[in-house]
Coordinates of C-alpha atoms (C1' of nucleotides) in Angstrom, one line a residue:
Chain A
X1 CA -15.1 13.9 13.0
X2 CA -12.6 15.3 9.9
X3 CA -16.5 17.1 9.1
X4 CA -16.2 20.3 5.9
X5 CA -19.1 22.1 6.2
X6 CA -20.3 23.2 2.6
X7 CA -20.5 27.3 2.8
X8 CA -21.9 27.5 -0.4
X9 CA -24.1 26.0 -3.1
X10 CA -21.6 25.7 -5.6
X11 CA -19.4 24.3 -2.8
X12 CA -21.1 21.4 -2.1
X13 CA -22.3 20.8 -5.4
X14 CA -18.4 20.5 -6.6
X15 CA -17.3 18.6 -3.6
X16 CA -19.7 15.7 -5.0
X17 CA -19.0 16.1 -8.6
X18 CA -15.0 15.9 -7.5
X19 CA -16.3 12.5 -5.2
X20 CA -18.0 10.7 -7.7
X21 CA -15.4 11.3 -10.8
X22 CA -13.0 10.3 -7.9
X23 CA -15.2 6.9 -6.8
X24 CA -15.2 6.0 -10.9
X25 CA -12.1 6.5 -11.4
X26 CA -10.4 5.0 -7.6
X27 CA -13.0 2.1 -8.2
X28 CA -11.3 1.4 -11.7
X29 CA -7.2 1.9 -10.8
X30 CA -7.1 1.6 -7.0
X31 CA -5.5 4.6 -5.2
X32 CA -2.1 4.1 -6.6
X33 CA -3.6 3.3 -10.4
X34 CA -5.4 6.8 -10.1
X35 CA -4.0 10.1 -11.4
X36 CA -5.9 13.6 -11.1
X37 CA -5.6 14.1 -14.3
X38 CA -8.2 11.4 -14.4
X39 CA -10.4 12.3 -11.6
X40 CA -9.8 16.2 -13.5
X41 CA -11.3 14.8 -16.7
X42 CA -14.3 12.8 -15.4
X43 CA -15.5 15.4 -13.0
X44 CA -15.2 18.1 -16.1
X45 CA -13.0 20.4 -14.0
X46 CA -9.1 20.9 -14.3
X47 CA -6.5 19.8 -11.9
X48 CA -5.9 22.5 -10.0
X49 CA -9.5 23.5 -9.5
X50 CA -9.6 19.6 -7.7
X51 CA -7.0 20.9 -5.1
X52 CA -9.6 23.8 -4.5
X53 CA -11.4 22.2 -2.7
X54 CA -9.2 18.9 -1.7
X55 CA -6.0 19.6 -0.1
X56 CA -4.4 16.5 -2.0
X57 CA -5.5 12.9 -3.3
X58 CA -5.5 11.2 -0.4
X59 CA -7.8 13.8 0.9
X60 CA -10.6 13.0 -1.9
X61 CA -10.3 8.9 -1.1
X62 CA -10.2 9.5 2.9
X63 CA -13.3 11.6 1.9
X64 CA -15.0 8.5 0.2
X65 CA -14.1 5.6 2.4
X66 CA -15.4 7.8 5.6
X67 CA -18.5 8.3 3.6
X68 CA -18.7 4.6 2.2
X69 CA -18.5 2.7 5.9
X70 CA -21.8 3.7 7.4
X71 CA -23.7 2.6 3.6
X72 CA -21.7 -0.4 4.3
X73 CA -22.4 -1.3 7.4
X74 CA -25.9 -0.4 7.6
X75 CA -27.7 -3.3 6.2
X76 CA -26.0 -5.0 8.6
X77 CA -27.5 -2.3 12.0
X78 CA -31.0 -2.9 10.7
X79 CA -30.8 -6.5 11.7
X80 CA -33.1 -7.1 14.4
X81 CA -32.4 -9.6 16.7
X82 CA -35.9 -9.6 18.2
X83 CA -36.8 -10.9 14.7
X84 CA -37.6 -14.0 13.1
X85 CA -34.4 -15.8 12.9
X86 CA -34.1 -16.9 9.7
X87 CA -35.8 -13.8 7.9
X88 CA -33.9 -11.8 9.9
X89 CA -30.5 -13.1 8.1
X90 CA -32.5 -13.6 4.5
X91 CA -33.4 -9.9 4.5
X92 CA -29.7 -8.9 5.3
X93 CA -28.7 -10.7 2.5
X94 CA -31.3 -9.7 0.3
X95 CA -30.3 -6.1 1.4
X96 CA -26.3 -6.7 0.7
X97 CA -27.1 -7.9 -2.5
X98 CA -28.9 -4.9 -3.8
X99 CA -26.2 -2.8 -2.6
X100 CA -23.9 -4.8 -4.7
X101 CA -26.4 -3.6 -7.8
X102 CA -26.7 -0.6 -6.6
X103 CA -23.7 0.3 -5.6
X104 CA -20.6 -1.6 -7.2
X105 CA -18.3 1.1 -7.7
X106 CA -18.1 1.4 -3.4
X107 CA -18.2 -1.9 -3.6
X108 CA -15.1 -2.1 -5.8
X109 CA -13.4 0.7 -4.0
X110 CA -13.6 -1.0 -1.0
X111 CA -12.3 -4.6 -2.6
X112 CA -9.0 -2.7 -4.0
X113 CA -8.4 -1.3 -0.6
X114 CA -8.8 -4.3 1.7
X115 CA -6.8 -6.2 -1.1
X116 CA -3.9 -3.8 -0.9
X117 CA -3.8 -4.1 2.3
X118 CA -6.4 -2.3 4.2
X119 CA -3.4 0.1 5.6
X120 CA -6.2 3.0 5.4
X121 CA -8.8 1.5 7.3
X122 CA -7.5 -1.4 9.4
X123 CA -8.2 0.7 12.7
X124 CA -11.9 0.7 11.4
X125 CA -12.0 -2.9 10.9
X126 CA -10.6 -3.8 14.3
X127 CA -13.1 -1.0 16.0
X128 CA -15.9 -0.4 14.3
X129 CA -16.7 -3.7 12.5
X130 CA -15.5 -6.5 14.7
X131 CA -17.7 -4.9 17.3
X132 CA -20.8 -4.8 15.3
X133 CA -20.1 -8.8 14.4
X134 CA -18.4 -9.5 18.0
X135 CA -23.0 -8.2 18.5
X136 CA -24.6 -9.9 15.4
X137 CA -22.5 -13.3 16.0
X138 CA -23.5 -13.2 19.2
X139 CA -27.3 -13.0 18.8
X140 CA -26.8 -15.9 15.9
X141 CA -25.3 -17.8 18.4
X142 CA -28.1 -17.5 20.5
X143 CA -30.6 -18.3 17.7
X144 CA -28.6 -21.4 17.3
X145 CA -28.3 -22.3 21.0
X146 CA -32.6 -21.7 20.7
X147 CA -32.6 -24.1 18.1
X148 CA -34.5 -21.8 16.4
X149 CA -31.6 -22.3 13.3
X150 CA -29.5 -25.1 12.4
X151 CA -26.1 -24.5 14.1
X152 CA -23.4 -22.3 12.5
X153 CA -19.9 -20.4 13.0
X154 CA -21.7 -17.1 13.1
X155 CA -18.5 -15.4 12.0
X156 CA -18.1 -17.7 8.6
X157 CA -21.6 -17.2 7.9
X158 CA -21.2 -13.6 8.3
X159 CA -18.5 -14.0 6.1
X160 CA -19.9 -15.8 3.5
X161 CA -23.1 -13.5 2.9
X162 CA -20.2 -10.7 2.7
X163 CA -18.1 -13.0 0.2
X164 CA -21.4 -14.3 -2.1
X165 CA -23.1 -10.9 -2.5
X166 CA -19.9 -8.5 -3.0
X167 CA -19.2 -11.6 -5.8
X168 CA -21.4 -10.2 -8.3
X169 CA -20.3 -6.7 -8.0
X170 CA -16.1 -7.1 -7.6
X171 CA -16.1 -10.2 -10.3
X172 CA -19.3 -8.5 -12.6
X173 CA -16.8 -8.8 -15.3
X174 CA -16.4 -12.3 -14.8
X175 CA -19.5 -13.2 -13.4
X176 CA -20.8 -11.8 -17.6
X177 CA -18.4 -12.9 -19.3
X178 CA -19.0 -16.8 -18.5
X179 CA -22.8 -16.4 -18.4
X180 CA -22.4 -14.7 -21.8
X181 CA -24.2 -12.2 -23.1
X182 CA -28.3 -11.1 -23.2
X183 CA -29.2 -13.3 -20.7
X184 CA -31.0 -11.4 -17.6
X185 CA -29.1 -9.9 -15.1
X186 CA -27.0 -11.8 -13.0
X187 CA -28.6 -10.4 -9.7
X188 CA -31.7 -11.5 -10.5
X189 CA -30.5 -15.4 -10.4
X190 CA -28.2 -15.0 -7.2
X191 CA -31.5 -13.4 -5.3
X192 CA -33.2 -16.3 -6.3
X193 CA -30.0 -18.6 -5.6
X194 CA -28.6 -16.8 -2.5
X195 CA -32.4 -17.6 -0.5
X196 CA -32.0 -21.0 -1.8
X197 CA -28.4 -21.3 -0.4
X198 CA -29.0 -20.0 3.6
X199 CA -32.7 -21.2 3.3
X200 CA -31.4 -25.4 3.7
X201 CA -28.4 -24.1 5.7
X202 CA -30.4 -22.9 8.3
X203 CA -33.5 -24.0 8.4
X204 CA -32.9 -26.9 11.5
Chain B
X1 CA 2.0 -19.7 -27.0
X2 CA 5.0 -16.5 -26.2
X3 CA 6.8 -19.6 -24.9
X4 CA 10.2 -18.2 -23.9
X5 CA 12.4 -21.1 -23.9
X6 CA 15.1 -20.9 -20.7
X7 CA 18.9 -21.3 -22.4
X8 CA 21.3 -20.6 -20.0
X9 CA 20.6 -21.9 -15.9
X10 CA 21.3 -18.2 -14.9
X11 CA 18.2 -16.9 -16.7
X12 CA 15.9 -19.4 -16.1
X13 CA 17.2 -18.6 -12.1
X14 CA 16.9 -14.9 -12.9
X15 CA 13.3 -15.3 -14.6
X16 CA 11.3 -16.9 -11.4
X17 CA 13.4 -14.7 -9.2
X18 CA 12.1 -11.9 -11.2
X19 CA 8.1 -13.2 -11.5
X20 CA 8.6 -14.2 -8.0
X21 CA 9.1 -10.5 -7.1
X22 CA 6.7 -9.0 -9.4
X23 CA 4.0 -11.9 -7.8
X24 CA 4.4 -10.1 -4.4
X25 CA 4.0 -6.0 -6.0
X26 CA 1.7 -6.4 -8.4
X27 CA -0.5 -8.7 -6.1
X28 CA -0.4 -5.7 -3.3
X29 CA -0.5 -2.8 -5.5
X30 CA -2.3 -4.2 -8.3
X31 CA -0.3 -3.2 -12.5
X32 CA -1.0 0.1 -12.0
X33 CA 0.1 0.9 -8.4
X34 CA 3.1 -1.3 -9.1
X35 CA 6.9 0.4 -9.9
X36 CA 9.7 -1.5 -11.6
X37 CA 12.0 0.1 -8.8
X38 CA 9.8 -1.6 -6.1
X39 CA 10.1 -5.3 -8.4
X40 CA 14.3 -4.6 -8.6
X41 CA 14.5 -4.0 -5.0
X42 CA 12.1 -7.8 -4.0
X43 CA 14.2 -8.9 -7.0
X44 CA 17.5 -8.0 -5.7
X45 CA 18.9 -6.7 -8.8
X46 CA 18.8 -3.6 -11.0
X47 CA 16.4 -1.8 -12.9
X48 CA 18.3 -2.4 -16.2
X49 CA 18.8 -5.6 -15.2
X50 CA 15.1 -6.4 -15.1
X51 CA 14.0 -5.2 -18.9
X52 CA 17.6 -7.5 -20.1
X53 CA 14.6 -10.5 -19.4
X54 CA 11.4 -8.9 -19.8
X55 CA 10.6 -6.5 -22.8
X56 CA 8.5 -4.0 -20.5
X57 CA 6.8 -4.3 -17.2
X58 CA 3.7 -5.1 -19.0
X59 CA 5.5 -8.4 -20.1
X60 CA 6.2 -9.7 -16.8
X61 CA 2.5 -9.3 -16.0
X62 CA 1.4 -10.8 -18.8
X63 CA 4.0 -13.9 -17.9
X64 CA 2.1 -14.0 -14.7
X65 CA -1.2 -14.2 -15.7
X66 CA -0.5 -16.8 -18.3
X67 CA 1.4 -19.5 -15.9
X68 CA -1.7 -18.2 -13.5
X69 CA -5.1 -19.4 -15.3
X70 CA -3.3 -22.6 -15.8
X71 CA -2.9 -23.2 -11.5
X72 CA -6.1 -21.9 -11.0
X73 CA -8.8 -23.7 -13.1
X74 CA -7.1 -27.2 -12.4
X75 CA -9.3 -27.9 -9.2
X76 CA -11.9 -27.4 -11.7
X77 CA -10.6 -29.9 -14.4
X78 CA -10.4 -32.4 -11.7
X79 CA -13.9 -32.6 -11.5
X80 CA -14.9 -36.4 -12.3
X81 CA -17.8 -36.7 -13.7
X82 CA -18.0 -39.9 -12.9
X83 CA -17.8 -39.6 -9.6
X84 CA -20.3 -39.7 -6.7
X85 CA -22.0 -36.0 -7.1
X86 CA -21.8 -34.8 -3.8
X87 CA -17.7 -36.1 -2.7
X88 CA -16.9 -34.6 -6.6
X89 CA -18.5 -30.9 -5.9
X90 CA -16.9 -30.9 -1.5
X91 CA -13.4 -32.1 -3.1
X92 CA -13.6 -29.5 -5.6
X93 CA -14.6 -26.4 -2.7
X94 CA -11.5 -28.4 -0.6
X95 CA -9.3 -28.1 -3.7
X96 CA -10.4 -24.3 -3.9
X97 CA -9.7 -23.1 -0.8
X98 CA -6.3 -25.5 -0.3
X99 CA -5.3 -23.3 -3.1
X100 CA -6.9 -19.8 -2.1
X101 CA -4.3 -20.7 1.3
X102 CA -0.6 -21.7 -0.5
X103 CA -1.0 -19.2 -3.2
X104 CA -3.2 -16.1 -1.5
X105 CA -0.7 -13.6 -3.4
X106 CA -1.6 -15.4 -7.2
X107 CA -5.5 -15.0 -5.9
X108 CA -5.6 -11.2 -5.3
X109 CA -3.4 -10.8 -8.4
X110 CA -6.4 -12.5 -10.5
X111 CA -9.0 -10.5 -7.8
X112 CA -6.8 -6.8 -8.9
X113 CA -7.6 -7.9 -12.5
X114 CA -10.8 -8.9 -12.6
X115 CA -11.6 -5.5 -10.3
X116 CA -9.8 -3.3 -12.4
X117 CA -11.5 -4.3 -15.7
X118 CA -10.0 -7.6 -16.8
X119 CA -9.4 -6.2 -19.9
X120 CA -5.7 -8.6 -20.6
X121 CA -7.6 -11.7 -19.7
X122 CA -11.2 -11.1 -20.7
X123 CA -10.8 -12.9 -23.5
X124 CA -9.7 -15.8 -21.8
X125 CA -13.0 -15.8 -19.3
X126 CA -14.9 -15.9 -22.2
X127 CA -13.2 -18.6 -24.3
X128 CA -11.2 -21.0 -22.0
X129 CA -13.1 -19.6 -18.5
X130 CA -16.6 -19.6 -20.0
X131 CA -16.5 -23.3 -21.9
X132 CA -14.7 -24.8 -19.4
X133 CA -17.8 -23.7 -16.4
X134 CA -20.2 -24.7 -19.7
X135 CA -19.3 -28.2 -19.6
X136 CA -19.5 -27.9 -15.8
X137 CA -23.0 -27.0 -15.9
X138 CA -24.2 -29.2 -17.9
X139 CA -22.9 -31.5 -15.7
X140 CA -23.8 -30.3 -12.5
X141 CA -27.5 -29.7 -14.5
X142 CA -26.9 -33.6 -15.0
X143 CA -26.8 -34.8 -11.3
X144 CA -29.3 -32.4 -10.4
X145 CA -31.9 -33.8 -13.8
X146 CA -31.1 -37.4 -12.1
X147 CA -32.2 -36.8 -8.6
X148 CA -28.4 -37.3 -7.2
X149 CA -27.9 -33.8 -5.8
X150 CA -30.9 -31.4 -5.5
X151 CA -31.7 -28.7 -7.8
X152 CA -29.5 -25.7 -8.3
X153 CA -28.5 -23.2 -10.9
X154 CA -25.1 -24.9 -11.9
X155 CA -23.8 -21.5 -12.8
X156 CA -24.5 -19.6 -9.2
X157 CA -23.3 -22.5 -7.6
X158 CA -19.6 -22.5 -9.2
X159 CA -19.6 -18.8 -9.0
X160 CA -20.3 -19.0 -5.1
X161 CA -17.6 -21.9 -4.5
X162 CA -15.7 -19.4 -5.9
X163 CA -16.7 -16.0 -4.3
X164 CA -16.3 -18.2 -1.0
X165 CA -12.9 -19.7 -1.0
X166 CA -11.3 -16.6 -2.8
X167 CA -12.9 -14.5 0.0
X168 CA -10.6 -15.8 2.2
X169 CA -7.8 -15.1 0.5
X170 CA -8.5 -11.6 -0.9
X171 CA -10.2 -10.2 2.0
X172 CA -7.7 -11.6 4.3
X173 CA -7.0 -8.7 6.2
X174 CA -10.3 -8.3 7.2
X175 CA -11.0 -11.6 7.8
X176 CA -8.4 -11.5 10.6
X177 CA -8.8 -8.1 11.8
X178 CA -12.6 -9.8 12.6
X179 CA -11.5 -12.5 14.1
X180 CA -9.1 -11.1 16.1
X181 CA -5.6 -12.1 16.7
X182 CA -4.7 -15.5 18.1
X183 CA -7.5 -17.9 17.1
X184 CA -6.8 -21.0 14.9
X185 CA -6.4 -20.6 11.0
X186 CA -9.2 -19.3 9.2
X187 CA -9.4 -21.5 6.7
X188 CA -9.4 -25.1 9.0
X189 CA -12.6 -23.0 10.1
X190 CA -13.7 -22.1 6.8
X191 CA -12.9 -25.4 5.4
X192 CA -15.5 -27.3 8.1
X193 CA -18.0 -24.2 7.0
X194 CA -17.8 -24.8 3.2
X195 CA -19.0 -28.5 3.7
X196 CA -21.3 -27.9 5.8
X197 CA -22.5 -24.9 3.7
X198 CA -22.5 -27.6 0.5
X199 CA -23.8 -31.0 1.9
X200 CA -27.2 -29.1 3.1
X201 CA -27.6 -27.3 -0.4
X202 CA -27.1 -30.1 -2.2
X203 CA -28.2 -33.2 -0.2
X204 CA -31.7 -34.0 -2.2
Chain C
dC1 C1' -20.4 50.6 -10.1
dG2 C1' -17.1 49.7 -7.3
dT3 C1' -15.0 47.2 -3.7
dG4 C1' -14.3 43.0 -1.6
dC5 C1' -14.7 37.7 -2.0
dC6 C1' -15.0 33.0 -4.1
dC7 C1' -14.0 30.4 -8.0
dC8 C1' -10.9 29.1 -11.2
dT9 C1' -7.3 28.5 -14.6
dG10 C1' -2.3 28.5 -17.2
dA11 C1' 2.1 28.5 -16.4
dC12 C1' 5.4 26.4 -13.9
dC13 C1' 8.2 22.8 -10.7
dG14 C1' 10.4 18.8 -8.2
dT15 C1' 10.3 14.5 -8.0
dT16 C1' 8.9 9.7 -10.0
dT17 C1' 7.7 6.7 -13.8
dG18 C1' 8.9 3.8 -17.3
dG19 C1' 12.9 2.5 -20.5
dT20 C1' 17.7 2.8 -23.3
dC21 C1' 22.5 2.8 -23.7
dA22 C1' 27.2 2.8 -24.3
dA23 C1' 29.8 0.6 -21.7
dA24 C1' 31.5 -2.8 -18.0
dT25 C1' 32.2 -7.4 -16.2
dG26 C1' 31.0 -13.0 -16.2
dT27 C1' 31.6 -17.3 -18.4
dT28 C1' 31.9 -20.0 -22.3
dT29 C1' 33.9 -21.6 -25.7
dT30 C1' 37.7 -22.4 -28.5
Chain D
dA1 C1' 44.3 -16.7 -23.0
dA2 C1' 41.8 -14.5 -26.5
dA3 C1' 37.7 -14.5 -28.8
dA4 C1' 32.8 -14.5 -28.5
dC5 C1' 29.3 -14.2 -26.1
dA6 C1' 26.3 -13.5 -22.2
dT7 C1' 25.1 -10.3 -18.1
dT8 C1' 25.0 -6.3 -15.1
dT9 C1' 24.9 -1.3 -14.5
dG10 C1' 25.3 3.7 -14.0
dA11 C1' 23.8 7.4 -16.2
dC12 C1' 20.7 9.2 -18.5
dC13 C1' 16.0 10.6 -21.0
dA14 C1' 11.5 12.0 -22.1
dA15 C1' 6.6 11.3 -20.6
dA16 C1' 3.7 11.7 -16.5
dC17 C1' 3.0 12.4 -11.8
dG18 C1' 1.2 15.5 -7.3
dG19 C1' 1.1 20.0 -5.9
dT20 C1' 1.9 24.8 -6.4
dC21 C1' 1.3 30.4 -6.9
dA22 C1' 0.0 34.4 -9.1
dG23 C1' -3.4 36.2 -11.1
dG24 C1' -8.0 36.4 -13.9
dG25 C1' -12.6 36.2 -14.0
dG26 C1' -17.5 36.5 -11.6
dC27 C1' -21.2 37.4 -8.4
dA28 C1' -22.4 39.5 -3.7
dC29 C1' -23.6 43.5 -1.6
dG30 C1' -22.9 48.4 -0.8

DNA sequence: CGTGCCCCTGACCGTTTGGTCAAATGTTTT
DNA sequence: AAAACATTTGACCAAACGGTCAGGGGCACG
């Protein structure tokens, strides 16, 4: 909708550099807590130069959120209604956890946004996201009705998958503080634990 | 440690008013995003008056966090190593969920803090919290070894309880956006769902 | 080799920020 | 009622904020 086609190579490169730096800063401090100077320094560019590529601080934030929703919803879209129920759900959990591991900054950006009222993305939540969840919930309910998985509230099932997987990205600091240093990656342990958890929950 | 004994009634009243307003603002915008003017307006006091009771914006934030940790850890401390394992854990889940329902602002304040690096409370996480979790994990491991609950990684079990219960406070906007309006309270559904989830996970 | 366009920057602007201070107003004590 | 103390505030400040702008470099293409 608000697509800005990159005319030259250098434009594309700098836009990406700026968005990368903005992601770093926004995800750590939230929108209001982030400053253009921080982003400029992280990007290695001057502040006026940022504003040559983006009309405002808010435009950078919007660009990030817009690009994020697709990535974020992809694993849920990939859930196959024709597949084996338990495999599909466990696969979704696994993919979502990988997303948290590989894109923690995106996860925190999203968390910051929701936490602070989600005023910039509430329409998307109530529209696109709700629709997708409703569809998936119907599929899961169908599986339960057919006895292929144990009966569960499909909405809370989805919420629990989000909560559990995103926790390891958003609360990474706390997880590592509690586990202590040196141990192997929290995500490995989480992967096994979550597979067990949802298997026991859903096996009829 | 940094206790400031309230000398007069009016001091105590105003301190509480200010902390309440600060909680409201900090939990919505994060530390850097919150302004003294916002807090002053929410408290119905003038900005210099705030700084008569607290030396700085940061002091208000610290006072809130200090008061928060006790409340937050109380349900975990209340877990009885001598009790019936499943009841104890389900009880803990229930108490933690009630905390999320009744103190969502506190939950979001904490979430904001962790999300943004937890620099102000990392010592507490690595000290007091880690110690308490280590003890509880040992208790749970003991229960599992005795065959009184199914074998699980106790640390990830605790993380999952935190993630699931706090999700309903921190991501409240998203939960309600997806569920749509009118339905009954998300916390009621969550309470039943979480009881089922952890029963199926832990029953040997 | 110059002309035109895209890229970049130092200097600057108005506003908001956290915080200070002297003075005014309450309140308590004697 | 006056002295002593606690509370409150308008005016103010330096720094940081998001954003603007005129102009200077660099690069492509004739």
